């Protein structure tokens, strides 16, 4: 990674980071876990975690990346050493690289399902089909490993080809065009769901807060998802931050990314739940939610075959702009040891591909990887990054590097990063372990 390459301006960084943040987490995972954990109260905890933990940690990640101008391992060890503390903080980056590969293992399988649905849309498979047939369609895919394997492999191959070519050029340009189209498509589905779904039931489900439905597992999943959806806790945003233009405000940039990410997740939920309630489906039906509700909308919509194809293609692309950020930190790290980009990219993606095969054959592997990464590794990584920036580095270095001045804005971020975010993460961990 060259130290003087930067994104072409603030917006390209915003789009690349948003491309990493907006992915299957928003459109596939958020609606289905909201369904599983009972709606409103879960959404509220998730929003609180974005605001009080996610945003401050994202500022810290970008700051470390920009100041270190290197991969997460080297950026953290370099800054740790410069602060007169241990260089071992680089280990946090190393755990992050591992977490990225573990996420990629199940992520690429789900992205494969999305690719499969592009093909299904083109061939008119669910066009004018009944709800029951559409539900059955998804179960058929899940029980067909070779079909999943084809699409999973294809997705891994595309991800690797992009990362192998270097991140700054290809990604910056493509997300520029694709993210707005994806958002337009989601708005179209929202409109459809408003006209044809049970919109008020959807609204009530997502925004009525019934705290009796909130158990400790729901709270840790909500926090884990806040990390997952913002791509935090594993150094992905730190690796991107290494290319962050010097003079740009980190705070404003992070706010833009977090708002875009959250709005897209909420719109995806509002496009799906009204259809769930109008079609006699259950909100808690799990990972298949998106692959069932949306085809139902497309099956009866004018031009549904066309829009379905476009939509699933865009979901696949959103997944792609996220998956590259799962592989990139490891590749950037190996580059420092002289390993050529194509070799490291294909080796690391190869490891993730093998793990993906295990996910296809064993549902428990899929669930375990999802649970361990999102709910344990990412919050733990986020905690360590918050402690590193808030307590290991000196206040003056941080104030200078983050560039938010020394006024109220900096002071409140500094407070949240030193106290609120770490204590919040620790309390949620303890709570989920049933220790409090
Ligand atoms: N944020 C992405 C999504 O919501 C997933 C993702 C990409 C990610 N890179 C990451 C999650 C790094 C955690 C860490 O789909």
Short mmCIF file of C-alpha atoms and ligand atoms in Angstrom, two decimals:
data_model
loop_
_atom_site.label_atom_id
_atom_site.label_comp_id
_atom_site.label_asym_id
_atom_site.label_seq_id
_atom_site.Cartn_x
_atom_site.Cartn_y
_atom_site.Cartn_z
CA UNK A 1 0.00 0.00 0.00
CA UNK A 2 1.49 3.28 -1.00
CA UNK A 3 1.33 5.96 1.63
CA UNK A 4 0.59 8.86 -0.62
CA UNK A 5 -2.37 7.46 -2.52
CA UNK A 6 -5.63 8.95 -1.33
CA UNK A 7 -9.24 8.66 -2.44
CA UNK A 8 -10.17 11.32 -4.94
CA UNK A 9 -11.77 13.61 -2.43
CA UNK A 10 -14.11 13.23 0.47
CA UNK A 11 -17.06 11.89 -1.50
CA UNK A 12 -15.16 9.01 -2.99
CA UNK A 13 -14.14 7.96 0.49
CA UNK A 14 -17.72 8.34 1.70
CA UNK A 15 -18.96 6.18 -1.15
CA UNK A 16 -16.32 3.50 -0.68
CA UNK A 17 -16.90 3.37 3.07
CA UNK A 18 -20.64 3.42 2.46
CA UNK A 19 -20.15 0.68 -0.10
CA UNK A 20 -18.49 -1.35 2.63
CA UNK A 21 -21.14 -0.51 5.20
CA UNK A 22 -24.21 -0.98 3.02
CA UNK A 23 -24.55 -4.60 2.10
CA UNK A 24 -26.34 -7.77 3.04
CA UNK A 25 -26.28 -6.50 6.62
CA UNK A 26 -28.80 -3.82 5.76
CA UNK A 27 -31.04 -5.51 3.25
CA UNK A 28 -30.89 -9.16 4.30
CA UNK A 29 -29.76 -9.34 7.92
CA UNK A 30 -31.32 -6.31 9.56
CA UNK A 31 -34.93 -7.11 8.57
CA UNK A 32 -34.64 -10.77 9.51
CA UNK A 33 -33.02 -10.27 12.91
CA UNK A 34 -35.50 -7.50 13.65
CA UNK A 35 -38.17 -10.09 12.86
CA UNK A 36 -36.57 -12.70 15.09
CA UNK A 37 -36.10 -10.40 18.05
CA UNK A 38 -39.57 -8.94 18.00
CA UNK A 39 -39.28 -5.54 16.30
CA UNK A 40 -39.51 -2.10 17.94
CA UNK A 41 -37.45 -2.45 21.11
CA UNK A 42 -34.72 -4.26 19.17
CA UNK A 43 -34.64 -1.46 16.58
CA UNK A 44 -34.33 1.11 19.34
CA UNK A 45 -31.36 -0.63 20.97
CA UNK A 46 -29.74 -1.00 17.54
CA UNK A 47 -30.16 2.74 16.86
CA UNK A 48 -28.76 3.62 20.28
CA UNK A 49 -25.72 1.39 19.62
CA UNK A 50 -25.11 3.06 16.23
CA UNK A 51 -25.18 6.48 17.85
CA UNK A 52 -23.33 5.88 21.10
CA UNK A 53 -20.89 3.14 20.14
CA UNK A 54 -20.71 2.79 16.36
CA UNK A 55 -20.16 6.42 15.37
CA UNK A 56 -17.46 7.14 17.99
CA UNK A 57 -15.62 3.90 17.15
CA UNK A 58 -15.79 4.64 13.42
CA UNK A 59 -14.18 8.04 14.00
CA UNK A 60 -11.44 6.28 15.98
CA UNK A 61 -10.86 3.68 13.24
CA UNK A 62 -10.54 6.24 10.47
CA UNK A 63 -8.25 8.35 12.59
CA UNK A 64 -5.87 5.46 13.27
CA UNK A 65 -5.87 4.48 9.59
CA UNK A 66 -5.18 8.00 8.41
CA UNK A 67 -2.50 8.64 11.01
CA UNK A 68 -0.81 5.27 10.46
CA UNK A 69 -1.27 5.32 6.66
CA UNK A 70 -0.89 1.56 6.63
CA UNK A 71 -2.79 -1.69 7.12
CA UNK A 72 -4.53 -2.14 10.49
CA UNK A 73 -1.76 -4.25 12.04
CA UNK A 74 1.03 -1.85 11.16
CA UNK A 75 -1.00 1.31 11.78
CA UNK A 76 -1.84 0.21 15.31
CA UNK A 77 1.62 -1.08 16.23
CA UNK A 78 3.27 2.01 14.78
CA UNK A 79 1.03 4.36 16.75
CA UNK A 80 1.34 2.28 19.90
CA UNK A 81 5.11 2.47 19.68
CA UNK A 82 5.10 6.19 18.89
CA UNK A 83 3.03 6.77 22.02
CA UNK A 84 5.73 5.04 24.05
CA UNK A 85 3.43 2.07 24.66
CA UNK A 86 3.42 -1.45 23.28
CA UNK A 87 3.67 -2.35 19.61
CA UNK A 88 1.57 -5.42 20.45
CA UNK A 89 -1.58 -3.41 19.80
CA UNK A 90 -1.07 -4.53 16.24
CA UNK A 91 -2.56 -7.84 17.38
CA UNK A 92 -5.97 -6.17 17.40
CA UNK A 93 -5.57 -5.66 13.67
CA UNK A 94 -4.57 -9.30 13.26
CA UNK A 95 -7.69 -10.56 15.04
CA UNK A 96 -9.64 -8.23 12.77
CA UNK A 97 -8.13 -9.80 9.66
CA UNK A 98 -9.21 -13.20 10.93
CA UNK A 99 -12.71 -11.90 11.71
CA UNK A 100 -12.95 -10.52 8.17
CA UNK A 101 -12.18 -13.92 6.65
CA UNK A 102 -14.66 -15.61 8.98
CA UNK A 103 -17.39 -13.16 7.98
CA UNK A 104 -16.56 -13.67 4.31
CA UNK A 105 -17.21 -17.41 4.75
CA UNK A 106 -20.94 -17.06 5.32
CA UNK A 107 -21.32 -13.69 3.62
CA UNK A 108 -20.28 -15.11 0.26
CA UNK A 109 -22.83 -17.91 0.61
CA UNK A 110 -25.68 -15.44 1.12
CA UNK A 111 -24.34 -13.26 -1.70
CA UNK A 112 -24.45 -16.46 -3.77
CA UNK A 113 -28.15 -16.81 -2.97
CA UNK A 114 -28.64 -13.25 -4.23
CA UNK A 115 -26.86 -14.15 -7.48
CA UNK A 116 -29.05 -17.22 -7.77
CA UNK A 117 -32.08 -14.96 -7.44
CA UNK A 118 -30.83 -12.81 -10.30
CA UNK A 119 -30.93 -15.94 -12.45
CA UNK A 120 -34.32 -16.94 -11.05
CA UNK A 121 -35.69 -13.47 -11.77
CA UNK A 122 -34.46 -13.51 -15.35
CA UNK A 123 -35.98 -16.91 -15.99
CA UNK A 124 -39.32 -15.78 -14.51
CA UNK A 125 -39.22 -18.47 -11.87
CA UNK A 126 -41.37 -16.71 -9.32
CA UNK A 127 -43.34 -14.57 -11.75
CA UNK A 128 -47.05 -14.77 -10.86
CA UNK A 129 -46.28 -17.60 -8.45
CA UNK A 130 -48.18 -18.12 -5.20
CA UNK A 131 -46.72 -17.26 -1.81
CA UNK A 132 -46.42 -20.96 -1.02
CA UNK A 133 -44.47 -21.68 -4.21
CA UNK A 134 -42.16 -18.76 -3.53
CA UNK A 135 -41.48 -20.01 0.00
CA UNK A 136 -40.80 -23.48 -1.34
CA UNK A 137 -38.40 -22.05 -3.92
CA UNK A 138 -36.11 -20.81 -1.21
CA UNK A 139 -36.15 -24.10 0.71
CA UNK A 140 -35.26 -25.86 -2.53
CA UNK A 141 -32.20 -23.68 -2.94
CA UNK A 142 -31.11 -24.37 0.64
CA UNK A 143 -31.36 -28.10 0.09
CA UNK A 144 -29.28 -27.98 -3.08
CA UNK A 145 -25.57 -27.67 -2.15
CA UNK A 146 -24.24 -27.84 -5.69
CA UNK A 147 -26.44 -24.96 -6.84
CA UNK A 148 -25.24 -22.87 -3.88
CA UNK A 149 -21.65 -23.86 -4.49
CA UNK A 150 -21.70 -22.54 -8.05
CA UNK A 151 -22.90 -19.08 -7.04
CA UNK A 152 -20.78 -18.94 -3.91
CA UNK A 153 -17.67 -19.73 -5.96
CA UNK A 154 -18.59 -17.14 -8.54
CA UNK A 155 -19.03 -14.48 -5.88
CA UNK A 156 -15.65 -15.29 -4.31
CA UNK A 157 -14.02 -15.15 -7.72
CA UNK A 158 -15.44 -11.71 -8.53
CA UNK A 159 -14.45 -10.34 -5.11
CA UNK A 160 -10.90 -11.63 -5.51
CA UNK A 161 -10.52 -10.20 -9.01
CA UNK A 162 -11.44 -6.72 -7.79
CA UNK A 163 -9.22 -6.80 -4.70
CA UNK A 164 -6.34 -8.21 -6.73
CA UNK A 165 -6.57 -5.19 -9.04
CA UNK A 166 -6.26 -2.71 -6.17
CA UNK A 167 -9.03 -0.98 -4.32
CA UNK A 168 -8.85 2.73 -4.91
CA UNK A 169 -9.62 2.88 -8.60
CA UNK A 170 -12.25 0.30 -9.34
CA UNK A 171 -14.34 0.63 -6.23
CA UNK A 172 -14.48 4.36 -5.92
CA UNK A 173 -15.86 4.68 -9.41
CA UNK A 174 -18.39 1.89 -9.38
CA UNK A 175 -20.01 2.67 -6.03
CA UNK A 176 -20.48 6.20 -7.27
CA UNK A 177 -23.05 5.01 -9.77
CA UNK A 178 -24.44 1.87 -8.16
CA UNK A 179 -25.33 2.95 -4.64
CA UNK A 180 -27.83 5.60 -5.78
CA UNK A 181 -29.53 3.09 -8.10
CA UNK A 182 -29.82 0.57 -5.27
CA UNK A 183 -31.39 3.18 -3.06
CA UNK A 184 -33.84 4.10 -5.86
CA UNK A 185 -34.85 0.45 -6.18
CA UNK A 186 -35.46 0.18 -2.44
CA UNK A 187 -37.67 3.27 -2.59
CA UNK A 188 -39.63 1.67 -5.41
CA UNK A 189 -40.20 -1.42 -3.26
CA UNK A 190 -41.15 0.78 -0.35
CA UNK A 191 -43.78 2.41 -2.55
CA UNK A 192 -45.05 -1.00 -3.63
CA UNK A 193 -45.24 -2.20 -0.07
CA UNK A 194 -47.09 0.97 0.92
CA UNK A 195 -49.69 0.41 -1.78
CA UNK A 196 -50.03 -3.36 -1.49
CA UNK A 197 -48.83 -4.37 1.95
CA UNK A 198 -50.16 -3.85 5.43
CA UNK A 199 -48.10 -0.72 5.94
CA UNK A 200 -49.42 0.24 9.32
CA UNK A 201 -48.80 -3.25 10.73
CA UNK A 202 -45.24 -2.96 9.39
CA UNK A 203 -44.76 0.43 11.01
CA UNK A 204 -46.12 -0.79 14.33
CA UNK A 205 -43.92 -3.84 14.26
CA UNK A 206 -40.77 -1.85 13.58
CA UNK A 207 -41.36 1.13 15.80
CA UNK A 208 -43.63 0.15 18.72
CA UNK A 209 -41.27 -0.49 21.56
CA UNK A 210 -42.35 -3.37 23.74
CA UNK A 211 -39.47 -3.92 26.13
CA UNK A 212 -40.87 -7.20 27.38
CA UNK A 213 -39.64 -8.72 24.11
CA UNK A 214 -36.11 -7.59 24.79
CA UNK A 215 -33.91 -10.26 26.38
CA UNK A 216 -30.16 -10.19 26.85
CA UNK A 217 -29.58 -12.08 23.62
CA UNK A 218 -31.55 -9.45 21.68
CA UNK A 219 -29.40 -6.71 23.18
CA UNK A 220 -26.11 -8.31 22.25
CA UNK A 221 -27.37 -9.11 18.75
CA UNK A 222 -28.45 -5.46 18.34
CA UNK A 223 -25.01 -4.25 19.39
CA UNK A 224 -23.27 -6.86 17.25
CA UNK A 225 -25.33 -5.77 14.29
CA UNK A 226 -24.43 -2.12 14.84
CA UNK A 227 -20.78 -3.14 14.39
CA UNK A 228 -21.54 -5.46 11.50
CA UNK A 229 -23.60 -3.00 9.53
CA UNK A 230 -21.06 -0.18 9.89
CA UNK A 231 -18.18 -2.58 9.04
CA UNK A 232 -16.53 -1.81 12.38
CA UNK A 233 -14.34 -3.68 14.81
CA UNK A 234 -12.08 -5.50 12.35
CA UNK A 235 -10.06 -2.78 10.69
CA UNK A 236 -11.92 -2.60 7.38
CA UNK A 237 -12.69 1.07 7.80
CA UNK A 238 -9.22 1.56 9.27
CA UNK A 239 -7.68 0.09 6.13
CA UNK A 240 -9.81 2.43 4.00
CA UNK A 241 -8.91 5.30 6.33
CA UNK A 242 -5.28 4.87 5.29
CA UNK A 243 -6.28 6.51 2.01
CA UNK A 244 -8.34 9.24 3.66
CA UNK A 245 -7.53 12.73 2.34
CA UNK A 246 -5.49 14.65 4.89
CA UNK A 247 -7.50 17.76 5.49
CA UNK A 248 -11.04 16.41 5.41
CA UNK A 249 -13.26 16.37 8.49
CA UNK A 250 -13.63 12.87 9.84
CA UNK A 251 -16.65 13.67 12.03
CA UNK A 252 -18.89 14.93 9.24
CA UNK A 253 -17.87 12.07 6.98
CA UNK A 254 -18.70 9.45 9.58
CA UNK A 255 -22.07 11.01 10.25
CA UNK A 256 -22.93 10.88 6.56
CA UNK A 257 -21.96 7.21 6.31
CA UNK A 258 -23.88 6.24 9.44
CA UNK A 259 -27.02 8.08 8.34
CA UNK A 260 -26.95 6.56 4.84
CA UNK A 261 -26.41 3.09 6.29
CA UNK A 262 -29.19 3.40 8.86
CA UNK A 263 -31.72 4.89 6.46
CA UNK A 264 -31.11 2.10 3.96
CA UNK A 265 -31.64 -0.56 6.64
CA UNK A 266 -34.84 1.06 7.88
CA UNK A 267 -36.19 1.46 4.35
CA UNK A 268 -35.40 -2.20 3.63
CA UNK A 269 -37.33 -3.20 6.74
CA UNK A 270 -40.26 -1.03 5.79
CA UNK A 271 -40.27 -2.52 2.30
CA UNK A 272 -40.50 -6.04 3.73
CA UNK A 273 -42.59 -6.13 6.90
CA UNK A 274 -45.83 -4.78 5.37
CA UNK A 275 -45.61 -7.65 2.86
CA UNK A 276 -44.96 -10.13 5.64
CA UNK A 277 -48.15 -9.09 7.39
CA UNK A 278 -50.27 -8.85 4.24
CA UNK A 279 -49.26 -12.31 3.01
CA UNK A 280 -49.66 -14.39 6.14
CA UNK A 281 -45.92 -14.86 6.61
CA UNK A 282 -44.23 -14.65 9.99
CA UNK A 283 -41.73 -11.90 10.75
CA UNK A 284 -39.52 -14.40 12.54
CA UNK A 285 -38.93 -16.68 9.62
CA UNK A 286 -35.20 -16.16 9.61
CA UNK A 287 -32.56 -15.79 6.90
CA UNK A 288 -35.04 -16.48 4.12
CA UNK A 289 -37.09 -13.35 4.83
CA UNK A 290 -35.72 -11.20 2.01
CA UNK A 291 -35.68 -14.11 -0.43
CA UNK A 292 -39.37 -14.72 0.17
CA UNK A 293 -41.00 -11.33 0.79
CA UNK A 294 -39.45 -9.47 -2.09
CA UNK A 295 -40.18 -12.10 -4.76
CA UNK A 296 -43.79 -11.93 -3.54
CA UNK A 297 -43.78 -8.22 -4.32
CA UNK A 298 -42.12 -8.75 -7.69
CA UNK A 299 -44.37 -11.65 -8.66
CA UNK A 300 -47.44 -9.47 -8.95
CA UNK A 301 -45.84 -6.13 -9.79
CA UNK A 302 -46.04 -4.65 -13.28
CA UNK A 303 -42.62 -5.24 -14.77
CA UNK A 304 -41.77 -7.36 -11.72
CA UNK A 305 -39.51 -9.64 -13.69
CA UNK A 306 -37.43 -6.68 -14.80
CA UNK A 307 -37.34 -4.95 -11.42
CA UNK A 308 -36.64 -8.23 -9.62
CA UNK A 309 -33.63 -8.83 -11.81
CA UNK A 310 -32.31 -5.32 -11.27
CA UNK A 311 -32.94 -5.51 -7.54
CA UNK A 312 -31.14 -8.77 -6.88
CA UNK A 313 -28.31 -7.68 -9.16
CA UNK A 314 -27.90 -4.56 -7.08
CA UNK A 315 -28.04 -6.53 -3.82
CA UNK A 316 -25.23 -8.68 -5.22
CA UNK A 317 -23.26 -5.58 -6.08
CA UNK A 318 -23.85 -4.10 -2.63
CA UNK A 319 -22.58 -7.38 -1.20
CA UNK A 320 -19.54 -7.13 -3.45
CA UNK A 321 -18.60 -3.61 -2.38
CA UNK A 322 -18.77 -4.96 1.20
CA UNK A 323 -16.92 -8.20 0.65
CA UNK A 324 -13.87 -6.49 -0.82
CA UNK A 325 -13.49 -4.67 2.49
CA UNK A 326 -13.52 -8.02 4.29
CA UNK A 327 -10.48 -9.21 2.32
CA UNK A 328 -8.59 -5.93 1.84
CA UNK A 329 -7.11 -5.55 5.36
CA UNK A 330 -5.41 -8.96 5.14
CA UNK A 331 -4.10 -8.25 1.66
CA UNK A 332 -2.74 -4.86 2.69
CA UNK A 333 -1.05 -6.52 5.66
CA UNK A 334 0.64 -9.22 3.56
CA UNK A 335 1.72 -6.60 1.05
CA UNK A 336 3.95 -5.15 3.77
CA UNK A 337 5.88 -8.44 3.77
CA UNK A 338 6.33 -8.29 0.03
CA UNK A 339 3.60 -10.77 -0.88
CA UNK A 340 2.22 -9.80 -4.27
CA UNK A 341 -1.37 -8.60 -4.25
CA UNK A 342 -2.83 -11.26 -6.59
CA UNK A 343 -1.20 -14.08 -4.61
CA UNK A 344 -2.36 -12.83 -1.22
CA UNK A 345 -5.84 -12.00 -2.51
CA UNK A 346 -6.45 -15.39 -4.02
CA UNK A 347 -5.00 -17.24 -1.02
CA UNK A 348 -7.08 -15.35 1.52
CA UNK A 349 -10.23 -15.55 -0.57
CA UNK A 350 -9.47 -19.24 -1.07
CA UNK A 351 -9.54 -19.79 2.70
CA UNK A 352 -12.87 -17.97 2.92
CA UNK A 353 -14.18 -19.99 -0.01
CA UNK A 354 -13.37 -23.26 1.78
CA UNK A 355 -15.10 -22.02 4.91
CA UNK A 356 -18.07 -21.12 2.74
CA UNK A 357 -18.33 -24.70 1.53
CA UNK A 358 -18.51 -25.82 5.16
CA UNK A 359 -21.33 -23.29 5.66
CA UNK A 360 -23.23 -24.67 2.69
CA UNK A 361 -23.09 -28.24 3.97
CA UNK A 362 -23.43 -27.56 7.69
CA UNK A 363 -25.98 -24.99 8.79
CA UNK A 364 -24.43 -24.99 12.27
CA UNK A 365 -21.12 -23.74 10.87
CA UNK A 366 -22.97 -20.90 9.13
CA UNK A 367 -24.80 -19.92 12.34
CA UNK A 368 -21.72 -20.25 14.54
CA UNK A 369 -19.55 -18.07 12.28
CA UNK A 370 -22.27 -15.45 12.06
CA UNK A 371 -22.80 -15.45 15.83
CA UNK A 372 -19.14 -15.46 16.89
CA UNK A 373 -18.01 -12.76 14.48
CA UNK A 374 -20.86 -10.29 14.82
CA UNK A 375 -21.65 -10.70 18.49
CA UNK A 376 -18.23 -11.40 19.97
CA UNK A 377 -15.26 -10.59 17.72
CA UNK A 378 -16.49 -7.27 16.30
CA UNK A 379 -17.63 -5.73 19.61
CA UNK A 380 -14.41 -6.96 21.22
CA UNK A 381 -12.35 -5.43 18.40
CA UNK A 382 -14.35 -2.21 18.75
CA UNK A 383 -13.75 -2.18 22.50
CA UNK A 384 -10.00 -2.59 22.02
CA UNK A 385 -9.89 0.15 19.37
CA UNK A 386 -11.80 2.49 21.70
CA UNK A 387 -9.41 1.72 24.55
CA UNK A 388 -6.39 2.11 22.25
CA UNK A 389 -7.41 5.53 20.98
CA UNK A 390 -9.04 6.75 24.18
CA UNK A 391 -6.55 5.50 26.73
CA UNK A 392 -3.29 4.37 25.15
CA UNK A 393 -2.60 7.19 22.71
CA UNK A 394 -2.05 10.61 24.17
CA UNK A 395 -4.86 13.11 24.12
CA UNK A 396 -2.78 15.64 22.24
CA UNK A 397 -1.84 13.20 19.46
CA UNK A 398 -5.45 12.16 19.07
CA UNK A 399 -6.73 15.74 19.09
CA UNK A 400 -4.24 16.64 16.40
CA UNK A 401 -4.86 13.60 14.21
CA UNK A 402 -8.63 13.54 14.36
CA UNK A 403 -8.93 17.17 13.35
CA UNK A 404 -12.14 18.06 15.15
CA UNK A 405 -10.66 21.06 16.93
CA UNK A 406 -10.54 21.12 20.71
CA UNK A 407 -14.04 22.41 21.35
CA UNK A 408 -17.25 20.78 22.48
CA UNK A 409 -17.40 18.40 19.53
CA UNK A 410 -14.01 16.89 20.29
CA UNK A 411 -14.70 16.82 24.02
CA UNK A 412 -17.96 14.94 23.67
CA UNK A 413 -16.45 12.40 21.27
CA UNK A 414 -13.49 11.95 23.61
CA UNK A 415 -15.80 11.39 26.56
CA UNK A 416 -17.98 8.88 24.72
CA UNK A 417 -14.93 7.02 23.43
CA UNK A 418 -13.24 6.85 26.84
CA UNK A 419 -16.24 6.09 28.98
CA UNK A 420 -19.61 5.52 27.39
CA UNK A 421 -18.67 3.23 24.49
CA UNK A 422 -16.30 0.88 26.37
CA UNK A 423 -18.50 0.67 29.44
CA UNK A 424 -21.56 0.09 27.25
CA UNK A 425 -19.83 -2.74 25.37
CA UNK A 426 -18.60 -4.35 28.59
CA UNK A 427 -22.02 -4.13 30.24
CA UNK A 428 -23.72 -5.70 27.22
CA UNK A 429 -21.13 -8.50 27.21
CA UNK A 430 -21.61 -9.16 30.92
CA UNK A 431 -25.36 -9.06 30.48
CA UNK A 432 -25.26 -11.60 27.69
CA UNK A 433 -23.10 -13.89 29.80
CA UNK A 434 -25.80 -13.58 32.45
CA UNK A 435 -23.29 -12.08 34.87
CA UNK A 436 -25.41 -9.01 35.48
N1 LIG B 1 -21.19 -3.91 6.62
C1 LIG B 1 -21.39 -4.95 5.66
C2 LIG B 1 -22.88 -5.25 5.58
O1 LIG B 1 -23.64 -4.71 6.35
C3 LIG B 1 -20.61 -6.19 5.98
C4 LIG B 1 -19.16 -5.91 6.17
C5 LIG B 1 -18.27 -5.52 5.24
C6 LIG B 1 -18.45 -5.93 7.38
N2 LIG B 1 -17.06 -5.28 5.79
C7 LIG B 1 -17.14 -5.53 7.10
C8 LIG B 1 -18.82 -6.24 8.67
C9 LIG B 1 -16.21 -5.43 8.12
C10 LIG B 1 -17.86 -6.15 9.68
C11 LIG B 1 -16.59 -5.74 9.42
O2 LIG B 1 -23.29 -6.03 4.78
#
